[in-house]
Each structure stands twice: as C-alpha cells, then as structure tokens.
Coordinates of N, CA and C in Angstrom, one line a residue:
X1 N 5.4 -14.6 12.9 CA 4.3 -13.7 13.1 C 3.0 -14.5 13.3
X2 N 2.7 -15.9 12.2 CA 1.7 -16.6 12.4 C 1.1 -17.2 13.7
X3 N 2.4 -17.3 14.3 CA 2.5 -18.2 15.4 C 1.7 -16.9 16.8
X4 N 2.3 -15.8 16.9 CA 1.8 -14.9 17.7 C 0.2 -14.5 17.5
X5 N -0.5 -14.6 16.6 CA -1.8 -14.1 16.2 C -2.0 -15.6 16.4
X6 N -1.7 -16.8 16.0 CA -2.7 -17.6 16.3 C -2.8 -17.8 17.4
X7 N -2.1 -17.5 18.7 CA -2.1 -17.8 19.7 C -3.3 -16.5 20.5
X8 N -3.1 -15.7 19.8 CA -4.1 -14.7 20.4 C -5.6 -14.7 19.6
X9 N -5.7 -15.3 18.6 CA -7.2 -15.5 17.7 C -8.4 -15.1 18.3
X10 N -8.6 -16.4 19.9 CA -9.5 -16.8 20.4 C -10.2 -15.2 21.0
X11 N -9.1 -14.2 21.3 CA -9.7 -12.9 21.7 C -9.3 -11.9 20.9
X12 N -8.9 -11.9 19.5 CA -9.0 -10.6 18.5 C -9.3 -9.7 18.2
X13 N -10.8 -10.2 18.4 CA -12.2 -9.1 17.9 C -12.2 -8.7 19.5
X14 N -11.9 -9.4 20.3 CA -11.2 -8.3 21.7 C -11.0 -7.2 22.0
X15 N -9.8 -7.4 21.2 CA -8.8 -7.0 21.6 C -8.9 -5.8 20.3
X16 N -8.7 -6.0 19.0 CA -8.8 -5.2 17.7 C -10.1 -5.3 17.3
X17 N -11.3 -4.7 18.1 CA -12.6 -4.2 17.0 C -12.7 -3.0 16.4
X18 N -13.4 -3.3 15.0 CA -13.7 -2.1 14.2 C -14.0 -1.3 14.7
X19 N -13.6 0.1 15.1 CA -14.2 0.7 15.4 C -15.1 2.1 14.6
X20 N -15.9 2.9 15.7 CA -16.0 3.7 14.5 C -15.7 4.4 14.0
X21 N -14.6 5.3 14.3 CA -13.8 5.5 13.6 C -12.9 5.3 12.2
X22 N -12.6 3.4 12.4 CA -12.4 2.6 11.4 C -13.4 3.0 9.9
X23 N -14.5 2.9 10.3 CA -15.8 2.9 9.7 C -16.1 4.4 8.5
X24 N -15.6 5.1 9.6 CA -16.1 6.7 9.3 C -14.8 6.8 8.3
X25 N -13.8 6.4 8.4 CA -11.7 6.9 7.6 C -12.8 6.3 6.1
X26 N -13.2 5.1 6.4 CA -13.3 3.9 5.2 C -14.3 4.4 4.5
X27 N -15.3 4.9 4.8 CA -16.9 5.2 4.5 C -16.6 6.1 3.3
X28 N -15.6 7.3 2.9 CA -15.6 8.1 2.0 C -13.6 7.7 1.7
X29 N -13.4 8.0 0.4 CA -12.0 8.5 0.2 C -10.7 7.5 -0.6
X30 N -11.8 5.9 -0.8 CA -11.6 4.8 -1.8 C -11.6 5.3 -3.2
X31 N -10.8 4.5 -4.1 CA -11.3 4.3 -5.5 C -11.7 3.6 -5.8
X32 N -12.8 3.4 -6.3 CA -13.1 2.9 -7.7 C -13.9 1.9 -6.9
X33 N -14.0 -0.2 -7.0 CA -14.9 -0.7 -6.3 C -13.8 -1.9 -6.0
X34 N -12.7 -2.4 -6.1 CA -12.1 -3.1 -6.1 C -10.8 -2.8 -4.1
X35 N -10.9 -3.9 -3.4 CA -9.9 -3.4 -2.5 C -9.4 -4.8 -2.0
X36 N -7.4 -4.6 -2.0 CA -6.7 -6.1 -1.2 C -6.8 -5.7 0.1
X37 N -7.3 -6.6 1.2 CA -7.2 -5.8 2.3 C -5.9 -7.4 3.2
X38 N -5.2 -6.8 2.7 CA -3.7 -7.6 3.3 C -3.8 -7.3 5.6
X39 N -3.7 -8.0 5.2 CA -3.0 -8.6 7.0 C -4.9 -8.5 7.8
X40 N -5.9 -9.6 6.9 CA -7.0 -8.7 7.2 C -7.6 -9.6 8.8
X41 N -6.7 -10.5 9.2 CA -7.5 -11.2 10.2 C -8.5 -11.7 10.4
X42 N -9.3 -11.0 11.3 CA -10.8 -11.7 11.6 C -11.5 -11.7 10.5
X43 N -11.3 -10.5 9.8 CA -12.1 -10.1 8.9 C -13.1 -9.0 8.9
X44 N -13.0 -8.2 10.0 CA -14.0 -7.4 10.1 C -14.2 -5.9 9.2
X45 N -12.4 -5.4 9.2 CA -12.6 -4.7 8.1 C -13.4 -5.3 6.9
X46 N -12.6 -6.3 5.8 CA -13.5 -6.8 5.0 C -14.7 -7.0 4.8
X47 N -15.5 -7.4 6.2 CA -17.0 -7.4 6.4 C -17.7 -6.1 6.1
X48 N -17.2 -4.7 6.7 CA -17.5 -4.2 7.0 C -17.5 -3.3 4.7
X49 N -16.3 -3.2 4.4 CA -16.2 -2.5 3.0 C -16.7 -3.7 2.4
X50 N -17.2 -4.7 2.4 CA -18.0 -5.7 1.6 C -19.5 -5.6 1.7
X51 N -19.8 -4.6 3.1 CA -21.1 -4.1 3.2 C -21.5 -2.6 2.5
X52 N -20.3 -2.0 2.0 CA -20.3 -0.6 1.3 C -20.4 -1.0 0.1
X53 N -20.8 -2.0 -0.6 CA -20.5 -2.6 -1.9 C -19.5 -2.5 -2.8
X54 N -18.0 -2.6 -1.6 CA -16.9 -3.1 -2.5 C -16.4 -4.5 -2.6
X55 N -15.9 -4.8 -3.8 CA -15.3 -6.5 -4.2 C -14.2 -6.3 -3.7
X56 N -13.8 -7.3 -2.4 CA -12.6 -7.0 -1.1 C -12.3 -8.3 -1.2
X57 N -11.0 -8.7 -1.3 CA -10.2 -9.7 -1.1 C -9.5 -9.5 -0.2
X58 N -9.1 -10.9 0.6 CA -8.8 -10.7 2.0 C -7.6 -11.7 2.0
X59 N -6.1 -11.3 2.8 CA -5.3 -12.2 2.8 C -4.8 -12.2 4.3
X60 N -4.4 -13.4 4.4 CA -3.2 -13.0 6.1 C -2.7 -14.3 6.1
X61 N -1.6 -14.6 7.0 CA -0.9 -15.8 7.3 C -1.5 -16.9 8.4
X62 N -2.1 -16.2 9.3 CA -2.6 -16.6 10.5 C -3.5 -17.6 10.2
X63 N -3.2 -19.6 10.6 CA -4.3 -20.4 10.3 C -5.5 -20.4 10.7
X64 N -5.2 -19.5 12.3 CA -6.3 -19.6 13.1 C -7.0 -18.2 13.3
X65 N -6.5 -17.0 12.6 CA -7.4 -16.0 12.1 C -8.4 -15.9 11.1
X66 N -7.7 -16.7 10.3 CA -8.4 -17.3 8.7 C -9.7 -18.0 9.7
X67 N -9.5 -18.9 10.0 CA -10.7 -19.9 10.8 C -11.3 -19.0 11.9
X68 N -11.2 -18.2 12.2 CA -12.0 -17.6 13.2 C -13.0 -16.5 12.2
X69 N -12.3 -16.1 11.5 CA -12.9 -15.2 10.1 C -14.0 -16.1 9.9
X70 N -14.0 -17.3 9.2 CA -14.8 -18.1 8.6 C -15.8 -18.6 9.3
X71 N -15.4 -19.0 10.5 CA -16.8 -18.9 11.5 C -17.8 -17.6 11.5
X72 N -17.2 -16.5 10.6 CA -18.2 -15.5 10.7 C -18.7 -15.4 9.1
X73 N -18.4 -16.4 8.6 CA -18.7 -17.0 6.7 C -18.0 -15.5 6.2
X74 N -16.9 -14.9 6.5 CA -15.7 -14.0 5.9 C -14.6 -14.9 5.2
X75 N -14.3 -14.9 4.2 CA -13.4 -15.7 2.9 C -12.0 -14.7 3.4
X76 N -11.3 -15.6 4.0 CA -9.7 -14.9 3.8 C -8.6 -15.9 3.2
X77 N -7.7 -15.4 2.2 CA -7.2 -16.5 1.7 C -5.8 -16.2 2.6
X78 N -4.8 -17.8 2.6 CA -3.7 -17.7 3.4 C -2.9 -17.4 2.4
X79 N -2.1 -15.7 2.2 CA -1.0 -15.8 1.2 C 0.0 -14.6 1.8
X80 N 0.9 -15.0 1.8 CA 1.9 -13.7 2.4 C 2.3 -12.6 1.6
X81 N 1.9 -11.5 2.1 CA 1.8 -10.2 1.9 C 2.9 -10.3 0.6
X82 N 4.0 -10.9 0.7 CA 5.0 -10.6 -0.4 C 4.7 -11.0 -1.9
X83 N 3.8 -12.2 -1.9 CA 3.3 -12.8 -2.8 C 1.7 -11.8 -3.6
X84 N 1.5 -10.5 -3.3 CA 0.5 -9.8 -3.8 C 0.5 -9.9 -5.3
X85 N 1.7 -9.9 -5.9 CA 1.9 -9.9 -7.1 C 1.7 -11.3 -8.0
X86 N 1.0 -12.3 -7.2 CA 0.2 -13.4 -8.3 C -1.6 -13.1 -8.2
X87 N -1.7 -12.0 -7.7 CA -2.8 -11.5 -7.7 C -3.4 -10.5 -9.0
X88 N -4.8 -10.5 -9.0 CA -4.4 -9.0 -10.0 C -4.9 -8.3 -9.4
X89 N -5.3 -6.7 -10.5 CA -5.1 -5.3 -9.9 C -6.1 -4.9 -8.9
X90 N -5.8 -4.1 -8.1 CA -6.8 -3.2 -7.2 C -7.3 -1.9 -7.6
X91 N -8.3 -1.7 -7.5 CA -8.4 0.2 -7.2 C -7.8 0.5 -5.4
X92 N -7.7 -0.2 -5.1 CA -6.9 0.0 -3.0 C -6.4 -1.2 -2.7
X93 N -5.3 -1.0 -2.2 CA -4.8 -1.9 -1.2 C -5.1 -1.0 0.3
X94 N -4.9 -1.9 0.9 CA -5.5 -1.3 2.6 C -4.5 -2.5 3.4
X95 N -3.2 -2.0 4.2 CA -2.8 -2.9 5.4 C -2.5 -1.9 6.5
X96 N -3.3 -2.5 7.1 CA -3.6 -1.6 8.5 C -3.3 -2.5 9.8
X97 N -3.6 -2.3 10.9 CA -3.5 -3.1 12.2 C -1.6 -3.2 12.3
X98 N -0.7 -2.4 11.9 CA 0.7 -2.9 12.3 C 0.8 -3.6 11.8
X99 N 0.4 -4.2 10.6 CA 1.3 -5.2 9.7 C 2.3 -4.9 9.1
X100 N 2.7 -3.7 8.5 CA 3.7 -3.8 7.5 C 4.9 -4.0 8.6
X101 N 5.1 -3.3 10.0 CA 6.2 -3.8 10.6 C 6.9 -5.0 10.8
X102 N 5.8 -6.1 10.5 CA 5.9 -7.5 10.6 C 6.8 -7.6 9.7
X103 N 7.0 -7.2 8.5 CA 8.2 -7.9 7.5 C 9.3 -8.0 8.6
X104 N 10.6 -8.4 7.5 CA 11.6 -8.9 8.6 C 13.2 -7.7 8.1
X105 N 12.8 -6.7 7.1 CA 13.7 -6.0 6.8 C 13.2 -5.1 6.4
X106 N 13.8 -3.3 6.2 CA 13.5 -2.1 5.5 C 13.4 -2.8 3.9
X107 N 14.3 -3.8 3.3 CA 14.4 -4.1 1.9 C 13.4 -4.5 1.7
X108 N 12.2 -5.6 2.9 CA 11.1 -6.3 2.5 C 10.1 -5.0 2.0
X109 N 10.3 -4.2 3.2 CA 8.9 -3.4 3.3 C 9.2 -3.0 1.7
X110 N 10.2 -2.3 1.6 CA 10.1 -1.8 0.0 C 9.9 -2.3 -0.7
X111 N 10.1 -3.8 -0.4 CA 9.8 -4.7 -1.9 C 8.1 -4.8 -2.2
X112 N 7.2 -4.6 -0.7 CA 6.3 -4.5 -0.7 C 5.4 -3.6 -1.2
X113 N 6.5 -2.4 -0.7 CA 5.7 -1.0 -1.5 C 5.6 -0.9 -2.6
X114 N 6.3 -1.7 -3.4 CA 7.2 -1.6 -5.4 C 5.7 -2.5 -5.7
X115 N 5.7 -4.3 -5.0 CA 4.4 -4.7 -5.5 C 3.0 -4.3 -5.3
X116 N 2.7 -3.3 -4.3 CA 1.7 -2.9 -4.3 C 1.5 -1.8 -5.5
X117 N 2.3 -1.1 -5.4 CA 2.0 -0.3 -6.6 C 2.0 -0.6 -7.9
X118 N 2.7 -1.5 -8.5 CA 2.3 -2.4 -9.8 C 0.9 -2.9 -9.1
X119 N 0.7 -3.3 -8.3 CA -1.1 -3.9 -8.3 C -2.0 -3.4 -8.5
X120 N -1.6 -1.6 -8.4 CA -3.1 -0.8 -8.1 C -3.5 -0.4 -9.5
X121 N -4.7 0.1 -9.8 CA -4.9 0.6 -11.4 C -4.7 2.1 -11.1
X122 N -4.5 2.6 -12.1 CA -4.1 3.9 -12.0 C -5.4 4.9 -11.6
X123 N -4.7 6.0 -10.8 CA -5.3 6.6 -9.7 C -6.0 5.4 -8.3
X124 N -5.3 4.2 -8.0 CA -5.5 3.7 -7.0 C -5.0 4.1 -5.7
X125 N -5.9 3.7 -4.2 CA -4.5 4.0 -3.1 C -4.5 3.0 -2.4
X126 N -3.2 3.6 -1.9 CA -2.5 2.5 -0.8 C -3.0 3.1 0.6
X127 N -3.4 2.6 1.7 CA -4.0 3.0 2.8 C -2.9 2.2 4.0
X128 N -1.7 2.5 4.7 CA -1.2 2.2 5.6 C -1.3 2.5 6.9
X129 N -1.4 1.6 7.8 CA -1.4 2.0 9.0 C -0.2 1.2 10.1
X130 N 0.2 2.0 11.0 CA 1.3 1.7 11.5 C 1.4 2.3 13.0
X131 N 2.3 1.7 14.2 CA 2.2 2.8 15.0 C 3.7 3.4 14.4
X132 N 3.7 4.7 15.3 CA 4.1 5.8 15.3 C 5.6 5.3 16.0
X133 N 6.7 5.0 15.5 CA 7.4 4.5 16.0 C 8.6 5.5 16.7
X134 N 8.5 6.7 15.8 CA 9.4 7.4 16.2 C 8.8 8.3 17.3
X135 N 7.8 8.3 17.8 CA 7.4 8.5 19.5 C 8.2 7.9 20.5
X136 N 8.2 6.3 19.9 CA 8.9 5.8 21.2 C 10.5 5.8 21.3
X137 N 11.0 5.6 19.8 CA 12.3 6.1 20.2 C 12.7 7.7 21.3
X138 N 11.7 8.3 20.4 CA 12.3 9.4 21.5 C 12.3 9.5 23.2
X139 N 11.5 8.3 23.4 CA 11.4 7.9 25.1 C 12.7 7.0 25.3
X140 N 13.2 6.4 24.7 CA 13.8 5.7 24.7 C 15.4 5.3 25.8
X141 N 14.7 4.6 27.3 CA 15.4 4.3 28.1 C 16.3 2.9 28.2
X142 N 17.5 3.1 28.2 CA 18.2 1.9 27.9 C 17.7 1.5 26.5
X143 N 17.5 0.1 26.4 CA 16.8 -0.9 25.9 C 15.0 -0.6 25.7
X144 N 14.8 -0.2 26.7 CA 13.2 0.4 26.8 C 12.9 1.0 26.3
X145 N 11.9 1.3 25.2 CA 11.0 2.3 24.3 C 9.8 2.3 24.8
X146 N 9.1 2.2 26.2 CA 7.8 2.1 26.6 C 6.6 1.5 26.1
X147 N 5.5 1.1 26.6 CA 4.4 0.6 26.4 C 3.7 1.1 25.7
X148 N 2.7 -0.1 24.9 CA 1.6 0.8 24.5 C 0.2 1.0 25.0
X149 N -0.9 1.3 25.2 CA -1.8 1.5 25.9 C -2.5 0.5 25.9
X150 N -2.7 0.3 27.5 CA -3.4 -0.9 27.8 C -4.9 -1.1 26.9
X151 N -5.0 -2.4 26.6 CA -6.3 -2.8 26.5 C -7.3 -4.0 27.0
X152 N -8.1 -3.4 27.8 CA -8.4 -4.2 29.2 C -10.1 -3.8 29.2
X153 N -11.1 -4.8 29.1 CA -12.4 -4.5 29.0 C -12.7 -6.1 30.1
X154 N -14.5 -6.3 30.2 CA -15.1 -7.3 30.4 C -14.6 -8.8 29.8
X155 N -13.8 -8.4 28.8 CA -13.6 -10.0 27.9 C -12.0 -10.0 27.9
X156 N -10.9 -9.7 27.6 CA -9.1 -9.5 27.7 C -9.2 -8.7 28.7
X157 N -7.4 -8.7 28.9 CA -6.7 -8.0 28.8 C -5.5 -8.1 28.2
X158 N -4.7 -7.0 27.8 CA -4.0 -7.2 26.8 C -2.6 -6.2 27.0
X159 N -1.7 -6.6 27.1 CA -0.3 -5.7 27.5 C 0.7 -5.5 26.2
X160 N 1.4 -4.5 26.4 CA 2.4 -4.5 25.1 C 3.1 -3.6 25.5
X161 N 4.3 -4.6 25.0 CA 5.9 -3.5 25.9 C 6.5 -3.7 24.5
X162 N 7.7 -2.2 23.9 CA 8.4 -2.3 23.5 C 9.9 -1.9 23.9
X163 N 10.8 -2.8 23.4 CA 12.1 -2.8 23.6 C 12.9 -3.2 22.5
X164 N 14.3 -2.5 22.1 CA 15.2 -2.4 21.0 C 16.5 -3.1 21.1
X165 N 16.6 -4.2 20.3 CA 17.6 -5.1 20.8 C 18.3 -4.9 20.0
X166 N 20.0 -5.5 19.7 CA 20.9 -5.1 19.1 C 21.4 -4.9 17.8
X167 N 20.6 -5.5 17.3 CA 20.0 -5.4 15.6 C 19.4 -4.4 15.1
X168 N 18.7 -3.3 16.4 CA 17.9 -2.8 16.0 C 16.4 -3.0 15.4
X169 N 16.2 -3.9 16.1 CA 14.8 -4.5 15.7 C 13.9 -4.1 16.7
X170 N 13.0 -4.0 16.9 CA 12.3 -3.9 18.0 C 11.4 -4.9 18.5
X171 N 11.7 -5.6 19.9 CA 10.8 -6.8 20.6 C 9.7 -6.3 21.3
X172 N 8.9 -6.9 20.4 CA 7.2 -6.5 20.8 C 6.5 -7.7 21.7
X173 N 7.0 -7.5 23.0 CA 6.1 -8.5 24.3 C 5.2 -7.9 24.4
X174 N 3.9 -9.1 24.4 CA 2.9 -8.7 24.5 C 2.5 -10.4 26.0
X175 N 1.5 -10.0 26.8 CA 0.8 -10.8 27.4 C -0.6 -10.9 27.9
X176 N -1.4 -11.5 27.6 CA -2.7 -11.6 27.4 C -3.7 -12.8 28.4
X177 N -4.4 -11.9 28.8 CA -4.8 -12.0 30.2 C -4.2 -12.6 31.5
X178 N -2.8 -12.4 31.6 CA -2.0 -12.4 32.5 C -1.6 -14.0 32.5
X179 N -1.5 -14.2 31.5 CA -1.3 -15.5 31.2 C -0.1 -16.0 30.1
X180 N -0.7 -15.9 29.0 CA -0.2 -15.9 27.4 C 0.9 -15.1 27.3
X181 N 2.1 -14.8 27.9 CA 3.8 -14.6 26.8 C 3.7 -14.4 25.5
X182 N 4.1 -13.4 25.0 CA 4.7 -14.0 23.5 C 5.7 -12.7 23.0
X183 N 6.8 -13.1 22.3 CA 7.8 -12.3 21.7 C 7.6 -11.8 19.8
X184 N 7.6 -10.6 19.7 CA 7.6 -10.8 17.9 C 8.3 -10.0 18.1
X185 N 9.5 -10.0 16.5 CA 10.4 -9.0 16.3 C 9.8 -8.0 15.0
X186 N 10.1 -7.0 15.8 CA 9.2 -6.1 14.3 C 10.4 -5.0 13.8
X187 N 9.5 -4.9 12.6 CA 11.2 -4.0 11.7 C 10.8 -2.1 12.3
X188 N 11.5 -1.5 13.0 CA 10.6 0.0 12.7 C 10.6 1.0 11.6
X189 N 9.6 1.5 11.4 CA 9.8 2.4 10.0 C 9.3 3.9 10.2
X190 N 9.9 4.5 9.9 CA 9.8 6.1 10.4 C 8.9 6.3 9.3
X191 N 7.6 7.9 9.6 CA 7.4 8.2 8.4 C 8.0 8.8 7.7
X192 N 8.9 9.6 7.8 CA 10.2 10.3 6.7 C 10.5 9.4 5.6
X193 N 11.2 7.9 5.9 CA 11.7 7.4 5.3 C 10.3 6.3 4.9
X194 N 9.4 6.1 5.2 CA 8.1 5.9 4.2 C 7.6 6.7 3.6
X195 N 7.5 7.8 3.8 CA 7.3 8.6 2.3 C 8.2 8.5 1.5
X196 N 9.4 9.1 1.8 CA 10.5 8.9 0.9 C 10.5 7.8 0.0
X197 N 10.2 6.5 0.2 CA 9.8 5.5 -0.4 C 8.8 5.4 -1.7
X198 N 7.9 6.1 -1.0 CA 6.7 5.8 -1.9 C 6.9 7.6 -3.0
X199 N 7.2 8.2 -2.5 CA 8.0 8.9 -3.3 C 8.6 8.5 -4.5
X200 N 9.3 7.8 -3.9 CA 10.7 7.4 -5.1 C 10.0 6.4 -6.1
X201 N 8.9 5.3 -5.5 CA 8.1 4.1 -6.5 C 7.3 5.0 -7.0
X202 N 7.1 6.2 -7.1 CA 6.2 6.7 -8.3 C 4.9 7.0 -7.6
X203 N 4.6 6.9 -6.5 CA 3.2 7.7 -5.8 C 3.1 9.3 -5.8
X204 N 2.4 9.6 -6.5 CA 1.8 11.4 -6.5 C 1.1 12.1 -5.7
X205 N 0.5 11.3 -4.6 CA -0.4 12.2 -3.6 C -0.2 11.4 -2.2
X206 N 0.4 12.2 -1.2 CA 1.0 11.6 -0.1 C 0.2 12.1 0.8
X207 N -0.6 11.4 1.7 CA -1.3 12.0 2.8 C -1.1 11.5 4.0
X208 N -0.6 12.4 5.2 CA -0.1 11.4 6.7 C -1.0 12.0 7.7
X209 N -1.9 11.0 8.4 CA -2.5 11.3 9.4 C -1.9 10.5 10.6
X210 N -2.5 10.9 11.8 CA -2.3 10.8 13.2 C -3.1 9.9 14.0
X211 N -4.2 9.7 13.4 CA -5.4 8.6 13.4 C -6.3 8.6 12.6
X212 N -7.5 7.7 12.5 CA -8.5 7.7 11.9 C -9.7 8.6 11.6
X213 N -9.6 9.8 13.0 CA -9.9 10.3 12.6 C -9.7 11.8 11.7
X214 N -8.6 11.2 11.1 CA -7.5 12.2 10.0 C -7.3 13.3 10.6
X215 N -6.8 13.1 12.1 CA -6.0 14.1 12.7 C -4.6 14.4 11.9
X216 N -3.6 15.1 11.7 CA -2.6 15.4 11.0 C -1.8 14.4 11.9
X217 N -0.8 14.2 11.3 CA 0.3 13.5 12.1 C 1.5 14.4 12.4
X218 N 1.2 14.2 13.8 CA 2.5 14.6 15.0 C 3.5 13.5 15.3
X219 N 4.9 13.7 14.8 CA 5.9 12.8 14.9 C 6.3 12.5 16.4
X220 N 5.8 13.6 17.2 CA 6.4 13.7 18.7 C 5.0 13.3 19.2
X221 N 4.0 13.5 19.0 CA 2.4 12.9 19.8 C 1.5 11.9 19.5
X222 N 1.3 11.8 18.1 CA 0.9 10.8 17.7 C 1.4 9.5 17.9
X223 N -0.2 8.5 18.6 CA -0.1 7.4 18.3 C 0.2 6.6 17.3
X224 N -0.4 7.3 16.1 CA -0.1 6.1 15.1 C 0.3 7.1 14.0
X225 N 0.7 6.3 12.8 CA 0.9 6.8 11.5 C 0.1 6.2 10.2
X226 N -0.9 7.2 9.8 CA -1.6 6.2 8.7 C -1.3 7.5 7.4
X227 N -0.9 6.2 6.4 CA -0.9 6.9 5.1 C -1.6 6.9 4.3
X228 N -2.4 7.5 3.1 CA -2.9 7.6 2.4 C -2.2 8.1 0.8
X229 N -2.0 7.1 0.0 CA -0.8 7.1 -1.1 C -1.7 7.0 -2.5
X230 N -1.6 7.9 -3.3 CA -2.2 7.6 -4.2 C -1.0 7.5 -5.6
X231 N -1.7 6.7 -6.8 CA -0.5 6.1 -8.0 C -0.9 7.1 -8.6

C-alpha cells in the first residue's frame, strides 16, 4: 500500500482535496474533543478538525505522505492501522479515503474494528468511509467490475479501474497522468457484512450514508459507503 501512495504523494491534494462537503459531514456530529484520524495522508482532514478545536492524531504508512503533510507543519506519525491499540483512548476514530480496504483480509478488517472499539471512550464514534463495493460487483463483466470516476483538472489526471482476480480480491489499477502504472490489491467489504460486524463488537448506533452529504445509502447507486458507529 505504502509503495502506491508514495508514488502518487507529489499530486494527492490533487487528486484527494477536502472538500466541502468533507467539512460540512465533520463540522457537527463528533464526540467529545479527542479524534485518531487513521490513513490521514496529507493531512488535510487533520488540519482542518485541528482548526475546529479538536486534539487529532494523525497516522498512515506512507513515508512520502507523512513528508508531504509536514511540509504543511501537519504531525502524522508512521504506525499501521493494526497497531491503534499501543495508543490510548479517543472520543472518534475517523478512517476515511478507502483505507479500511487496504488491509489484506475480512479477518484484518475485523481485527481492526474489535481495536478500534476498545480505543474509543464510551459513547465514542467510529466514522468509516469506503467505496461502495457492491455497485460494482453488480456490473460485473468477466473479470471487470468497471471504473471509477475520472479525476482530471488543471494539475492530474487520475484513472481507476477495477477488476476481480481469483482470490477474490480486487485489483485496483490506477494511472496518473498517463504515465504512472500501479497495481494495489484491496480486500472488498459489503455493507451488510460491516454492520454485521460492528454489530456483533458491541456498537449501538449504526448509521449508513451514501456520501458526505448524508445522503442515505443506496446499495445499487451509491458511490460510496460511510458509516457512522457509535460504542
């Protein structure tokens, strides 16, 4: 995973800016003052809930996201998402931008969801974001589960194809400004069986939207899937 984001660093904030939408999800609907903001990259989320006066810790793997963060004097430490638990508690954890698919198994994600919820204090939430995976299976030609929407301005461009290899994994090609190749394998996760999960670890208040701007989530339309999980 490290290896794909450092290779794409140099156009991030590109490619993935806050938007306002981002802004407006974040602005109301936190607890307390404390938030891990896991897979945080550039940093801009963190800049941004660091400017609402919350105490935000910031993690990711990426050497060269970390350093691109820092050139904007944003503190992200390098620790893998699995390791949350040498941390202590949050009122929120927040992993957003498609990270949780980056683990490498359904067993990781859950091991992830078990330590996030020992981290949070009680009445904390968990804030997930993800795409919408079960969209593309349902397109699903051959091998092909179709693209995701171009992102193409003054400064990138940016392509993304998915396809399902025999593992059942899904290979996320991406190529960036018609240049840059790169392969990542990502795990898919339905929301059915993520709630079910957080279900089962003891979460009480399950909320699924469709985007940021807490459109409801359509399994058959929706781009993405973001949860909102509270302990």
């Amino acid at each position: 995973m490290s290896q794909f984001y450092n290779q794409i660093a140099e156009k991030y904030d590109f490619i993935f800016p806050l938007s306002p939408a981002h802004q407006t999800f974040f602005a109301s609907g936190l607890q307390g003052k404390t938030i891990l903001d896991v897979g945080a990259a550039t940093g801009n989320l963190t800049a941004y809930l660091s400017s609402q006066g919350y105490e935000v810790t910031a993690i990711d793997l990426s050497e060269r996201l970390i350093a691109k963060a820092a050139e904007k004097g944003i503190t992200v430490q390098q620790l893998n998402m699995l390791n949350i638990d040498t941390l202590p508690a949050f009122d929120n954890i927040v992993c957003i931008g498609n990270t949780l698919p980056h683990l490498d198994s359904k067993a990781s994600v859950q091991l992830f969801l078990q330590k996030a919820y020992k981290q949070l204090t009680q009445g904390g939430k968990l804030v997930l974001q993800l795409v919408n995976f079960e969209k593309y299976f349902a397109q699903q030609q051959g091998d092909y589960l179709g693209s995701l929407p171009l992102i193409a301005n003054d400064k990138v461009k940016f392509e993304r194809f998915y396809y399902l290899n025999a593992e059942g994994k899904i290979i996320f090609k991406t190529i960036l400004d018609n240049t840059i190749e790169n392969e990542e394998l990502l795990q898919p996760i339905f929301a059915d069986e993520l709630t079910q999960w957080l279900t089962q670890i003891g979460f009480k208040v399950i909320n699924l939207y469709g985007n940021f701007k807490k459109d409801l989530f359509d399994p058959n339309a929706s781009m993405a899937l973001i949860i909102v999980a509270e302990k």
